[in-house]
mmCIF file of C-alpha atoms in Angstrom:
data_model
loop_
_atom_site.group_PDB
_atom_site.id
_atom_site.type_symbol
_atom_site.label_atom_id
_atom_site.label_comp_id
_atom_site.label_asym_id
_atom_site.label_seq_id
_atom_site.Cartn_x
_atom_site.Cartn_y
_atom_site.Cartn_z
ATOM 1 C CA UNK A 1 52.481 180.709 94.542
ATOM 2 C CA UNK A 2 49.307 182.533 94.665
ATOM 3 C CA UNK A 3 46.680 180.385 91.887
ATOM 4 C CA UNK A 4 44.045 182.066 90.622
ATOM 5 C CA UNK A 5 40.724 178.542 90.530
ATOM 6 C CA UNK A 6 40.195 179.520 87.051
ATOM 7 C CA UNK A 7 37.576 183.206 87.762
ATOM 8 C CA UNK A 8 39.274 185.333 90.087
ATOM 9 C CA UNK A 9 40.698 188.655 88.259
ATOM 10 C CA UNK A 10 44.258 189.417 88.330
ATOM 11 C CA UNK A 11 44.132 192.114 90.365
ATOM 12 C CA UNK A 12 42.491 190.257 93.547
ATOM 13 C CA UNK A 13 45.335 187.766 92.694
ATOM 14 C CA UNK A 14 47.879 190.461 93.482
ATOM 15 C CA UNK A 15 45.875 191.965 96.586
ATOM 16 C CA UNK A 16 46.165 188.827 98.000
ATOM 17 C CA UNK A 17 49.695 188.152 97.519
ATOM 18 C CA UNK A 18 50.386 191.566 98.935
ATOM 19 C CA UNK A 19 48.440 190.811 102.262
ATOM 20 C CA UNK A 20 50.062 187.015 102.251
ATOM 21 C CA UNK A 21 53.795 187.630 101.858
ATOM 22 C CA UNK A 22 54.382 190.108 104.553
ATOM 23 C CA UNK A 23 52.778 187.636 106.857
ATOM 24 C CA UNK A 24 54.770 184.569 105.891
ATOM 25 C CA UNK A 25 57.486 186.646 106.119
ATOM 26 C CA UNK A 26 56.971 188.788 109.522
ATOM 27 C CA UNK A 27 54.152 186.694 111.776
ATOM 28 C CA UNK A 28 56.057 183.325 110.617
ATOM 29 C CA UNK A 29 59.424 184.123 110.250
ATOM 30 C CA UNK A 30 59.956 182.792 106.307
ATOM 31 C CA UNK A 31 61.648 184.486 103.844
ATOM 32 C CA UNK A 32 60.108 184.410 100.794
ATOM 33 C CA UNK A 33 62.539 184.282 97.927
ATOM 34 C CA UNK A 34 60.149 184.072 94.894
ATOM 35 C CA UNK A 35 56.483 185.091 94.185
ATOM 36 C CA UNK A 36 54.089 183.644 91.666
ATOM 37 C CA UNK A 37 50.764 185.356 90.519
ATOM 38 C CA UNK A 38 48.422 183.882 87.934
ATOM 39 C CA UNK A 39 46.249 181.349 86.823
ATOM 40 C CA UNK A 40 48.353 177.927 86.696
ATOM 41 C CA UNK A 41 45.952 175.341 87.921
ATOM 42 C CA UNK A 42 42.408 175.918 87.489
ATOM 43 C CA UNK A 43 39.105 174.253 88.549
ATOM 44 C CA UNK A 44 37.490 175.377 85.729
ATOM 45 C CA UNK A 45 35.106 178.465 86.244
ATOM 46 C CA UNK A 46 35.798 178.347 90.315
ATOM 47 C CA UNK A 47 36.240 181.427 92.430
ATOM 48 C CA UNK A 48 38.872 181.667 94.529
ATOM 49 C CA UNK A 49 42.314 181.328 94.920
ATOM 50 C CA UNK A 50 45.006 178.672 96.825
ATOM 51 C CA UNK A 51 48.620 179.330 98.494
ATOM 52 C CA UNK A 52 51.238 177.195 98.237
ATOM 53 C CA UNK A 53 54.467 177.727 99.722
ATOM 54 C CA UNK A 54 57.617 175.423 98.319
ATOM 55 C CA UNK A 55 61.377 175.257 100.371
ATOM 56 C CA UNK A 56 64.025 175.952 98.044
ATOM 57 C CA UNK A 57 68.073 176.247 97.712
ATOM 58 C CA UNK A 58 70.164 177.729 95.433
ATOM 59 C CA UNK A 59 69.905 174.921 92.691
ATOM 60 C CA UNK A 60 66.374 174.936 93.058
ATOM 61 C CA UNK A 61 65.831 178.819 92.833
ATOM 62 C CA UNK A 62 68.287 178.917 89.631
ATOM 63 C CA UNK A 63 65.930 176.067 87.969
ATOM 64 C CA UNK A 64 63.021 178.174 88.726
ATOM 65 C CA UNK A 65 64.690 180.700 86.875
ATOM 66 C CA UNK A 66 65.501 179.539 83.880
ATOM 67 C CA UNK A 67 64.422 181.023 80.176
ATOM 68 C CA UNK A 68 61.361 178.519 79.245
ATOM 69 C CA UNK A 69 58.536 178.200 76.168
ATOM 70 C CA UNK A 70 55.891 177.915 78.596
ATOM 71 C CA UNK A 71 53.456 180.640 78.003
ATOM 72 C CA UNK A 72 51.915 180.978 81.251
ATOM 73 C CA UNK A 73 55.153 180.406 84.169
ATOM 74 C CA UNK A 74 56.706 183.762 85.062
ATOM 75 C CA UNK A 75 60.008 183.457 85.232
ATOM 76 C CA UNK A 76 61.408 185.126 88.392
ATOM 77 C CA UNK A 77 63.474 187.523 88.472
ATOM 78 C CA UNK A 78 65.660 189.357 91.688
ATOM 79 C CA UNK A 79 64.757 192.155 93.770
ATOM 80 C CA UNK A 80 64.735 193.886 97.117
ATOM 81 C CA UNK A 81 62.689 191.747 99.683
ATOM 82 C CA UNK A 82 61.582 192.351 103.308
ATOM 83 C CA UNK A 83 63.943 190.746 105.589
ATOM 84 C CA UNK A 84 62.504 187.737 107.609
ATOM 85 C CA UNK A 85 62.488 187.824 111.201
ATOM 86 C CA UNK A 86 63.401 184.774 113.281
ATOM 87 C CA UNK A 87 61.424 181.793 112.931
ATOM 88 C CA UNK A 88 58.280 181.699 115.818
ATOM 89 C CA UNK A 89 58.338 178.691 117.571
ATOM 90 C CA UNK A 90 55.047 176.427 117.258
ATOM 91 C CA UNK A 91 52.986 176.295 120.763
ATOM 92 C CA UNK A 92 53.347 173.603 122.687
ATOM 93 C CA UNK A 93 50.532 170.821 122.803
ATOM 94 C CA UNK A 94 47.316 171.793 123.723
ATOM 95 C CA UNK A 95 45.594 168.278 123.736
ATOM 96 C CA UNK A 96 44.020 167.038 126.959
ATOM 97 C CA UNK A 97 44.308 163.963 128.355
ATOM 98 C CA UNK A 98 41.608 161.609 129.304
ATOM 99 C CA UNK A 99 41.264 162.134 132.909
ATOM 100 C CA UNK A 100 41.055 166.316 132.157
ATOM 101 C CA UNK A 101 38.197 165.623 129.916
ATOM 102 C CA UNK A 102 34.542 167.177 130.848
ATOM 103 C CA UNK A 103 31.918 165.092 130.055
ATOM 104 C CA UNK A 104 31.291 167.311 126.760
ATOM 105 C CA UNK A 105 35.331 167.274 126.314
ATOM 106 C CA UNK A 106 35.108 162.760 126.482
ATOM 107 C CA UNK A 107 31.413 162.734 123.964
ATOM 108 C CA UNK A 108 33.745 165.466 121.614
ATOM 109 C CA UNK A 109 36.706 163.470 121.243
ATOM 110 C CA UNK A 110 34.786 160.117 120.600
ATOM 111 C CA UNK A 111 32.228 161.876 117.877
ATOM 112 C CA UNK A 112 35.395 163.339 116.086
ATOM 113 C CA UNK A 113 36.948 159.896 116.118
ATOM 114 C CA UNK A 114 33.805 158.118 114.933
ATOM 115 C CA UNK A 115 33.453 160.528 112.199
ATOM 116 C CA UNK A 116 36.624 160.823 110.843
ATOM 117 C CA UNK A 117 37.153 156.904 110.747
ATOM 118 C CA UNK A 118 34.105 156.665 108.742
ATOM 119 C CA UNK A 119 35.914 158.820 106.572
ATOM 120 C CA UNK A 120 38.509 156.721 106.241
ATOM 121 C CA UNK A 121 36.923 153.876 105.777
ATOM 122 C CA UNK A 122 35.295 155.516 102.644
ATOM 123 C CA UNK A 123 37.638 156.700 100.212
ATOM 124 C CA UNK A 124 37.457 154.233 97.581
ATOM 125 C CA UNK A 125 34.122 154.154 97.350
ATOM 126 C CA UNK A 126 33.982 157.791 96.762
ATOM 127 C CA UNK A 127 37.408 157.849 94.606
ATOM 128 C CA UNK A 128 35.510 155.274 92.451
ATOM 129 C CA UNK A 129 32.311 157.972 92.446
ATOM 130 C CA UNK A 130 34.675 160.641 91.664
ATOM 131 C CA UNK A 131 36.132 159.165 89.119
ATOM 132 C CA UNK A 132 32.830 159.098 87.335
ATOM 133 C CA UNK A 133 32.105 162.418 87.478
ATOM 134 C CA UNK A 134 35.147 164.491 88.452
ATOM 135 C CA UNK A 135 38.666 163.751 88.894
ATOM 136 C CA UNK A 136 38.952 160.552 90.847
ATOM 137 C CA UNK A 137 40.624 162.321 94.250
ATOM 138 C CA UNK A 138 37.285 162.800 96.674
ATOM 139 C CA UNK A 139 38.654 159.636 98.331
ATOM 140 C CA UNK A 140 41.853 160.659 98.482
ATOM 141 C CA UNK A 141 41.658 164.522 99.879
ATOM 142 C CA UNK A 142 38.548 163.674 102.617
ATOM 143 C CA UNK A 143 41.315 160.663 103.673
ATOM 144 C CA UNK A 144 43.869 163.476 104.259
ATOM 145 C CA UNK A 145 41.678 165.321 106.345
ATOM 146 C CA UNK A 146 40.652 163.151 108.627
ATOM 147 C CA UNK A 147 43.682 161.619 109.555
ATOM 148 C CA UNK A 148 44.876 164.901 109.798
ATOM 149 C CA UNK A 149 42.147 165.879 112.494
ATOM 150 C CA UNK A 150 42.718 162.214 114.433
ATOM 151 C CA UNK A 151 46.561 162.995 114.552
ATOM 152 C CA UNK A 152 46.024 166.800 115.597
ATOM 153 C CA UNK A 153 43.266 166.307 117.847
ATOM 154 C CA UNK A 154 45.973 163.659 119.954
ATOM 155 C CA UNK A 155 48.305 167.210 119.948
ATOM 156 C CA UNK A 156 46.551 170.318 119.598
ATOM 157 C CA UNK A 157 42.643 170.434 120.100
ATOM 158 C CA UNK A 158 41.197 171.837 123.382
ATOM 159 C CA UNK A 159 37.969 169.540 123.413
ATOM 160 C CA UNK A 160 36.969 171.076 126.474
ATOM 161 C CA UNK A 161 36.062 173.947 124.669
ATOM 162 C CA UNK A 162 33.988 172.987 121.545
ATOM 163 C CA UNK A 163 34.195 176.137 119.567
ATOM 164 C CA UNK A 164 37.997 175.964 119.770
ATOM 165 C CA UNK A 165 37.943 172.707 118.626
ATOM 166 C CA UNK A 166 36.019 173.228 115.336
ATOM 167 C CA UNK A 167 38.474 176.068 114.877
ATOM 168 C CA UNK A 168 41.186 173.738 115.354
ATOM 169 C CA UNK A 169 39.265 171.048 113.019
ATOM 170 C CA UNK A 170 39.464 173.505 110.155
ATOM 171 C CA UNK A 171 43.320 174.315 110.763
ATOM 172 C CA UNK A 172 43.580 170.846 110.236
ATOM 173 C CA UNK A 173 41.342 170.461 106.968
ATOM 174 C CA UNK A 174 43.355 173.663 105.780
ATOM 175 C CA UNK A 175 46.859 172.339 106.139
ATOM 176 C CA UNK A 176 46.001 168.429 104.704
ATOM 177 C CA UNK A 177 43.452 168.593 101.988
ATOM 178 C CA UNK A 178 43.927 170.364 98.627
ATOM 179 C CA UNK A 179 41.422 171.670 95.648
ATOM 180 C CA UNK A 180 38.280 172.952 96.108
ATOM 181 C CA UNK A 181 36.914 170.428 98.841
ATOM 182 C CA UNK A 182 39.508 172.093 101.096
ATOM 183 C CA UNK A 183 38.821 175.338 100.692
ATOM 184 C CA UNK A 184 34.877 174.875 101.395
ATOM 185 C CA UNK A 185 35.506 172.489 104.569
ATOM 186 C CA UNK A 186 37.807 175.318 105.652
ATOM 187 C CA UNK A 187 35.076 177.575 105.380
ATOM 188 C CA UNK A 188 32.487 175.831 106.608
ATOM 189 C CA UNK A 189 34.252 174.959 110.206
ATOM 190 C CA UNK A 190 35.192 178.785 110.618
ATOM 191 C CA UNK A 191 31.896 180.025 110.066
ATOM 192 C CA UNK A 192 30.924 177.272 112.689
ATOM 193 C CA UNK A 193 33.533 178.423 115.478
ATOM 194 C CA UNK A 194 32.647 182.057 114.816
ATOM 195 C CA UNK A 195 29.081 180.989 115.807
ATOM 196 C CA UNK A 196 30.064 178.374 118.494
ATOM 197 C CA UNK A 197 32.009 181.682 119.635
ATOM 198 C CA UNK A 198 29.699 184.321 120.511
ATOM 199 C CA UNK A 199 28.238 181.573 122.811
ATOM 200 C CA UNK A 200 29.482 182.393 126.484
ATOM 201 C CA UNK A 201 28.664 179.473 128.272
ATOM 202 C CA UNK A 202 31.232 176.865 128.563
ATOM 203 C CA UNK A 203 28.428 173.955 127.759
ATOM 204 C CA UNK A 204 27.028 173.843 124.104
ATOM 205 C CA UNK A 205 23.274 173.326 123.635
ATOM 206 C CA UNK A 206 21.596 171.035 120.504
ATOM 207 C CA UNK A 207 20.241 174.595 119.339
ATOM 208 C CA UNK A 208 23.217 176.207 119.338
ATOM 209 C CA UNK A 209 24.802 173.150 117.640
ATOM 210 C CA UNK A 210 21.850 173.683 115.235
ATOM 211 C CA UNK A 211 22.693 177.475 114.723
ATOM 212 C CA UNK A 212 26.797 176.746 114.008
ATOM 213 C CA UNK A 213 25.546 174.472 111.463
ATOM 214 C CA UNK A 214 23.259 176.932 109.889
ATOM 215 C CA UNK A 215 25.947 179.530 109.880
ATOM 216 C CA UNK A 216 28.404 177.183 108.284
ATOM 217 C CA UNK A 217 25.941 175.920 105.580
ATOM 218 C CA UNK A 218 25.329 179.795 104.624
ATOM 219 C CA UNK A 219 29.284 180.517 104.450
ATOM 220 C CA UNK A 220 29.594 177.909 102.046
ATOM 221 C CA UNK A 221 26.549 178.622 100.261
ATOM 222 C CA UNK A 222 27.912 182.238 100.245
ATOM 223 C CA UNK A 223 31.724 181.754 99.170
ATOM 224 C CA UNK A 224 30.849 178.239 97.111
ATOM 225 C CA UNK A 225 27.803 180.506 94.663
ATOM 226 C CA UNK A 226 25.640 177.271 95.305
ATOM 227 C CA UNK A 227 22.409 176.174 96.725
ATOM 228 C CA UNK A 228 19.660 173.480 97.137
ATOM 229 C CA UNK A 229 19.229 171.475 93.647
ATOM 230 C CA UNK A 230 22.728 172.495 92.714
ATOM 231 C CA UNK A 231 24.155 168.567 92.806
ATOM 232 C CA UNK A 232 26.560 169.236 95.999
ATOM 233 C CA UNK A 233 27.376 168.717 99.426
ATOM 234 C CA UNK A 234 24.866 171.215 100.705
ATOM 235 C CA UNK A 235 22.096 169.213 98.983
ATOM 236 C CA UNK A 236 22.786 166.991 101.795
ATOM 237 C CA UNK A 237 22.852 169.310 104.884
ATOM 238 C CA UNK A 238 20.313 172.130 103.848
ATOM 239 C CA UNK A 239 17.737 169.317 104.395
ATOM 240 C CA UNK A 240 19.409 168.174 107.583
ATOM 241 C CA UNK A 241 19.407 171.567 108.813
ATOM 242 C CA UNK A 242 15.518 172.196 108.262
ATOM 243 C CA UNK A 243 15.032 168.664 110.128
ATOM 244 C CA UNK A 244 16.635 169.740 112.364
ATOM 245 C CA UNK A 245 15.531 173.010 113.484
ATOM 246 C CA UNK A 246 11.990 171.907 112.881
ATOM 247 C CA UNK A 247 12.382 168.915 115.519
ATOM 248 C CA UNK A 248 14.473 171.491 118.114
ATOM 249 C CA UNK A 249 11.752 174.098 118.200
ATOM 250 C CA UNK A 250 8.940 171.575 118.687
ATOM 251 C CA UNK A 251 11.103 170.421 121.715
ATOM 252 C CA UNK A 252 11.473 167.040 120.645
ATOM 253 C CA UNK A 253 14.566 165.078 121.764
ATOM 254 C CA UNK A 254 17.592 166.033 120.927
ATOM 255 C CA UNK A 255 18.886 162.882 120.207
ATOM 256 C CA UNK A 256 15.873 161.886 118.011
ATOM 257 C CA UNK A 257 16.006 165.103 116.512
ATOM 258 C CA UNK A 258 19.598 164.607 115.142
ATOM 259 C CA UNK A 259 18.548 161.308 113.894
ATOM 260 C CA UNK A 260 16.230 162.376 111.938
ATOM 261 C CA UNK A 261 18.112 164.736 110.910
ATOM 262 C CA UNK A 262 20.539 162.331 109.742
ATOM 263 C CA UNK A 263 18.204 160.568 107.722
ATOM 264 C CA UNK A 264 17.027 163.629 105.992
ATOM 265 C CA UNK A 265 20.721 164.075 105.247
ATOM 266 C CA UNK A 266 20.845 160.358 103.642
ATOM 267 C CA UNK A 267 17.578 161.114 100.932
ATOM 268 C CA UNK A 268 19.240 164.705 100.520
ATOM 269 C CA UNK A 269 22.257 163.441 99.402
ATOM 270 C CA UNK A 270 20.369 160.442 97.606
ATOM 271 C CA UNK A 271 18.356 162.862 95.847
ATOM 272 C CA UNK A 272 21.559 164.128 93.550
ATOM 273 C CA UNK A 273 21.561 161.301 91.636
ATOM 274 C CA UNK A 274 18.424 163.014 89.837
ATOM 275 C CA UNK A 275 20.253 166.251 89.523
ATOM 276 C CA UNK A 276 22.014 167.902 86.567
ATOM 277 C CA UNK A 277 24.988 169.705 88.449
ATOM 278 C CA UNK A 278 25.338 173.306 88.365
ATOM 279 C CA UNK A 279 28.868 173.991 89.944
ATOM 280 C CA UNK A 280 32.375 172.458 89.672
ATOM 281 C CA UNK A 281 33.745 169.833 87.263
ATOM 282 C CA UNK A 282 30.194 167.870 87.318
ATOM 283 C CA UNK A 283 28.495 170.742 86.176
ATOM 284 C CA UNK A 284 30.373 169.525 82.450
ATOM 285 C CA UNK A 285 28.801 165.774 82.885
ATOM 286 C CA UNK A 286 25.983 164.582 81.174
ATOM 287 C CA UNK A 287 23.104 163.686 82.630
ATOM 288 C CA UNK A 288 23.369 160.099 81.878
ATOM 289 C CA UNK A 289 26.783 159.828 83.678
ATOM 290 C CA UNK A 290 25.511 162.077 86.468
ATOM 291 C CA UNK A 291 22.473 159.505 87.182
ATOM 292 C CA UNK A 292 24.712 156.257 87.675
ATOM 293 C CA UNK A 293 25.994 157.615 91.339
ATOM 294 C CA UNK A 294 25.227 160.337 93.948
ATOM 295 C CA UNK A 295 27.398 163.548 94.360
ATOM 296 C CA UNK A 296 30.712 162.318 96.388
ATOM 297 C CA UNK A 297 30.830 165.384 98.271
ATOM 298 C CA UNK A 298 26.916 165.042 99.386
ATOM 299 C CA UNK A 299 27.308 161.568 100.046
ATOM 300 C CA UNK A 300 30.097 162.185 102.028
ATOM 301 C CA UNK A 301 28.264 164.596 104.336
ATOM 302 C CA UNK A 302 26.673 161.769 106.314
ATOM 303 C CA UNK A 303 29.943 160.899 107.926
ATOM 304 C CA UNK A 304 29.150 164.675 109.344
ATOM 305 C CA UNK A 305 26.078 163.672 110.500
ATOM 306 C CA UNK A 306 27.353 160.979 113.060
ATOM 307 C CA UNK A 307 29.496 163.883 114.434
ATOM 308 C CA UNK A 308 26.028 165.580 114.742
ATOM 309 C CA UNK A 309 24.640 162.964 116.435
ATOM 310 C CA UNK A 310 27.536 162.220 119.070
ATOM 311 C CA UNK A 311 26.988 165.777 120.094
#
């Protein structure tokens, strides 16, 4: 199923499930039986678009099938389809164990795990904030993720190598979390690794920390269509990130640097209480409602900010 968030034309629907199904089908070995196009669970006014994929049998395909009222389900309908090549196997384990660690590799593993606990330990709080002004799942999708990333990280990540690892973190953040939270986390750790990337030395730097931050923030601000005052998540790091940058070029410690750069992150995300939002389902809030808590997604970016100042 290929679902249009509620502003993406048709026709990019269709592009994209052109490019997807030949690759389910030949670089993973599925064969896809059915193919749905459309606009069937919106976010509103969002861009963008999410893949699901189902398993199915017979009984399930003929239900599928079936002659319904509903305006908007296409019913399917049978035709010639690419045969599937056989299943790829998944790679083996890539984790390291403790005694392979570098000293980068050990401070990696215990940020992610400090971060994503915090997480964890969170998702009422910010179910009960969501609830407020959204749907009532922040919670429940940032809980996904992270114990997604603690139970990969024990199997796949390569924490000697920190720009594979973010890569990795977003795999992770891809396959467990839904909606539009997803989507944006997804983004923002690939812009990160492509960053981390182009760095050739095996150690990474605060700075260059600092620059796979900016270019993730920009992603996001690119693919998301928001900005500073805009009642999100990047209300809290766009401040971090000047901090930040500002206490790295003046040479100051990096550790002090990141802390202050965590606190800017704390009155950042503070700050949205004050804000009328201007993108996603808060963006149809009053003012009055908005004002009683902070953004959940903002608020939730200073669990990021201990992963910033691990590193």
């Amino acid at each position: 199923m290929i679902n249009g968030l509620g502003a993406t034309p048709v026709m990019e629907l269709m592009i994209a499930a052109g490019k997807t199904v030949p690759k389910l089908q030949l670089e993973f070995g599925l064969l896809v039986e059915r193919v749905y196009t459309g606009s069937f669970m919106t976010s509103l006014d969002m861009k963008g678009f999410s893949i699901s994929i189902m398993k199915v049998d017979q009984t399930l395909l003929q239900h599928l099938d079936a002659s319904t009222k509903a305006p908007h389900w296409p019913v399917g309908s049978a035709g010639n389809r690419p045969p599937a090549k056989t299943p790829v196997p998944l790679p083996s384990s890539r984790s390291m164990k403790s005694d392979e660690l570098s000293e980068q590799g050990h401070i990696l593993e215990v940020a992610i795990e400090a971060a994503a606990n915090a997480i964890i330990n969170m998702r009422d709080i910010l179910n009960d904030w969501d609830s407020t002004i959204g749907d009532g799942d922040c919670g429940s999708a940032m809980y996904k993720g992270a114990t997604a990333i603690l139970d990969d990280m024990k199997k796949y990540y390569p924490l000697n190598n920190a720009a594979e690892t973010v890569n990795e973190i977003g795999s992770s953040v891809r396959r467990a979390m839904g909606g539009t939270s997803g989507v944006l986390y997804t983004i923002f750790c690939k812009a990160a690794y492509a960053q981390l990337k182009a760095n050739s030395d095996s150690t990474v730097t605060a700075k260059q920390w600092a620059e796979a931050l900016e270019a993730a923030i920009a992603a996001v601000s690119k693919y998301g269509g928001a900005s500073t005052g805009y009642r999100t998540l990047l209300d809290a790091l766009i401040p971090a990130l000047a901090v930040l940058k500002e206490r790295l070029t003046s040479d100051e410690d990096s550790c002090t640097s990141f802390v202050l750069s965590s606190e800017a992150a704390v009155a950042g995300a503070g700050s949205t209480k004050d804000m009328q939002a201007q993108a996603g389902r808060s963006s149809y809030v009053s003012a009055a409602i908005l004002a009683t808590v902070p953004d959940p997604g903002a608020r939730q970016q200073l669990r990021g900010t201990e992963l910033q100042l691990w590193l």
